[in-house]
Amino acid sequence: MNDGADASLRLFFALWPEPDCRDALVEARDAGPAPRGRVIPAERLHLTLVFLGATAAERLGELRAIARAQEQPGFTMLLDRAGHFGGRPGCGWIGPLDPPPPLLALQESLQQSLLSAGWRLDSRDFVPHVTLRRGGAVVPPVSPIRWPVKDFVLAESRREGRQLRYRILQRFALGAGEA
């Protein structure tokens, strides 16, 4: 996808919840009457900002420079909406009913910086969400989950046997904001 046959890393930029927020996401994931589908393990819960796909390790420096150049403030996001992608029951998720402008600005800025640097990216519209289960719906939270966002990450996705593992390669702080 990004640098052809020499690609060795499957990368993405994301928001990664702190423990309190992650615990609330797990509670929401497991709520409702007899939830179905495969749950997403707590350590893999995140909100993807930009998926990069297969990337040569030599390009990590370029990605880090793009991330460090972001001048976006921290913010607080309320996760108060449940939905699903795909056929029924599809992929169940939770996200903000009203995405905060700093979230949208961060995602747009990252995407535009990457496109300007020659990266090929997915052209689908950005729908901010955290996938909680595959093959099962989720119920909206009883009360919104408050997510103070102070940074974003560059992460790697890799298969180890039949297991999908995520590894945070680096965190990038957001500027002073309302978080």
XYZ file of C-alpha atoms in Angstrom, residues 10-151:
142
model
C 1.294 -2.489 9.052
C 0.821 0.951 10.618
C -1.867 3.377 11.728
C -2.289 6.597 13.718
C -4.813 6.345 16.541
C -6.128 7.623 19.834
C -5.382 5.150 22.636
C -7.528 5.325 25.776
C -6.022 5.703 29.218
C -6.939 2.957 31.748
C -10.075 4.637 33.187
C -11.522 5.255 29.738
C -10.528 1.778 28.558
C -12.318 0.250 31.574
C -15.478 2.215 30.719
C -15.237 1.001 27.105
C -14.987 -2.607 28.302
C -18.047 -2.074 30.497
C -19.954 -0.679 27.505
C -18.709 -3.543 25.319
C -20.106 -6.114 27.754
C -23.388 -4.306 28.557
C -26.831 -5.276 27.418
C -28.747 -8.501 27.189
C -26.463 -11.441 26.312
C -24.036 -9.628 23.986
C -23.063 -11.617 20.891
C -20.031 -11.697 18.674
C -16.304 -11.693 19.316
C -15.210 -9.076 21.796
C -12.253 -6.856 21.046
C -9.745 -7.349 23.890
C -9.248 -4.342 26.166
C -5.618 -3.868 25.107
C -6.685 -3.428 21.464
C -9.376 -0.773 21.999
C -8.520 2.412 20.108
C -9.905 5.014 17.714
C -8.143 4.961 14.329
C -7.308 8.403 12.946
C -5.540 7.309 9.739
C -4.770 3.785 8.536
C -1.472 3.627 6.647
C -1.285 -0.072 5.837
C 1.855 -1.892 4.735
C 4.823 0.419 5.157
C 8.590 0.013 4.811
C 10.393 0.389 8.132
C 12.644 2.987 6.465
C 9.678 5.377 6.360
C 9.173 5.475 10.145
C 11.242 8.649 10.447
C 9.029 10.398 7.904
C 5.892 9.362 9.797
C 7.336 10.537 13.103
C 8.198 13.920 11.575
C 4.647 14.308 10.222
C 3.204 13.431 13.632
C 5.518 15.814 15.513
C 4.507 18.638 13.140
C 0.856 18.446 14.226
C -0.145 21.516 16.218
C -3.504 20.451 17.558
C -4.837 20.998 21.083
C -5.892 18.321 23.531
C -9.642 17.892 23.929
C -12.357 15.903 25.644
C -14.571 13.584 23.662
C -17.877 12.093 24.778
C -18.632 8.601 23.497
C -22.407 8.523 23.562
C -23.536 6.716 20.421
C -23.517 3.063 19.400
C -23.618 1.802 15.853
C -22.455 -0.934 13.518
C -20.743 -1.319 10.161
C -21.360 -4.023 7.628
C -24.165 -6.520 7.361
C -26.271 -7.402 10.300
C -25.009 -7.739 12.980
C -21.716 -6.476 11.570
C -19.092 -4.720 13.584
C -20.417 -3.044 16.756
C -18.863 0.221 17.858
C -19.230 3.249 20.110
C -18.363 6.821 19.160
C -19.261 10.468 19.621
C -22.683 11.629 18.478
C -21.166 15.077 17.994
C -17.423 14.675 17.194
C -15.429 17.509 18.792
C -13.902 19.932 16.277
C -10.327 19.308 17.568
C -10.735 15.575 16.809
C -11.836 16.315 13.268
C -9.045 18.888 12.848
C -6.390 16.417 14.063
C -7.584 13.689 11.713
C -7.829 16.081 8.745
C -4.407 17.601 9.435
C -2.739 14.188 9.685
C -4.459 12.991 6.528
C -3.568 16.105 4.515
C 0.059 16.012 5.713
C 0.337 12.374 4.665
C -1.295 12.962 1.282
C 1.018 15.926 0.651
C 3.982 13.653 1.408
C 2.793 11.141 -1.198
C 1.051 8.562 0.992
C -1.855 6.610 -0.492
C -4.734 6.507 1.990
C -8.190 5.017 2.257
C -10.722 7.396 0.693
C -13.646 6.513 2.994
C -15.166 9.246 5.134
C -13.832 9.470 8.687
C -16.372 8.063 11.167
C -14.806 8.341 14.631
C -15.475 5.123 16.535
C -14.023 2.444 18.795
C -14.826 -1.092 17.613
C -16.030 -3.135 20.607
C -17.130 -6.416 19.003
C -17.176 -8.197 15.684
C -20.334 -10.023 14.653
C -22.465 -8.426 17.336
C -24.148 -5.155 18.138
C -23.437 -2.967 21.153
C -25.893 -0.898 23.161
C -25.431 2.838 23.696
C -23.856 3.658 27.063
C -26.221 4.578 29.890
C -24.163 7.699 30.425
C -21.558 9.094 28.007
C -17.999 7.880 28.365
C -15.708 10.868 28.879
C -12.385 10.512 27.045
C -9.774 13.193 27.781
C -7.445 13.137 24.765
C -3.925 14.385 25.459
C -1.984 12.531 22.772
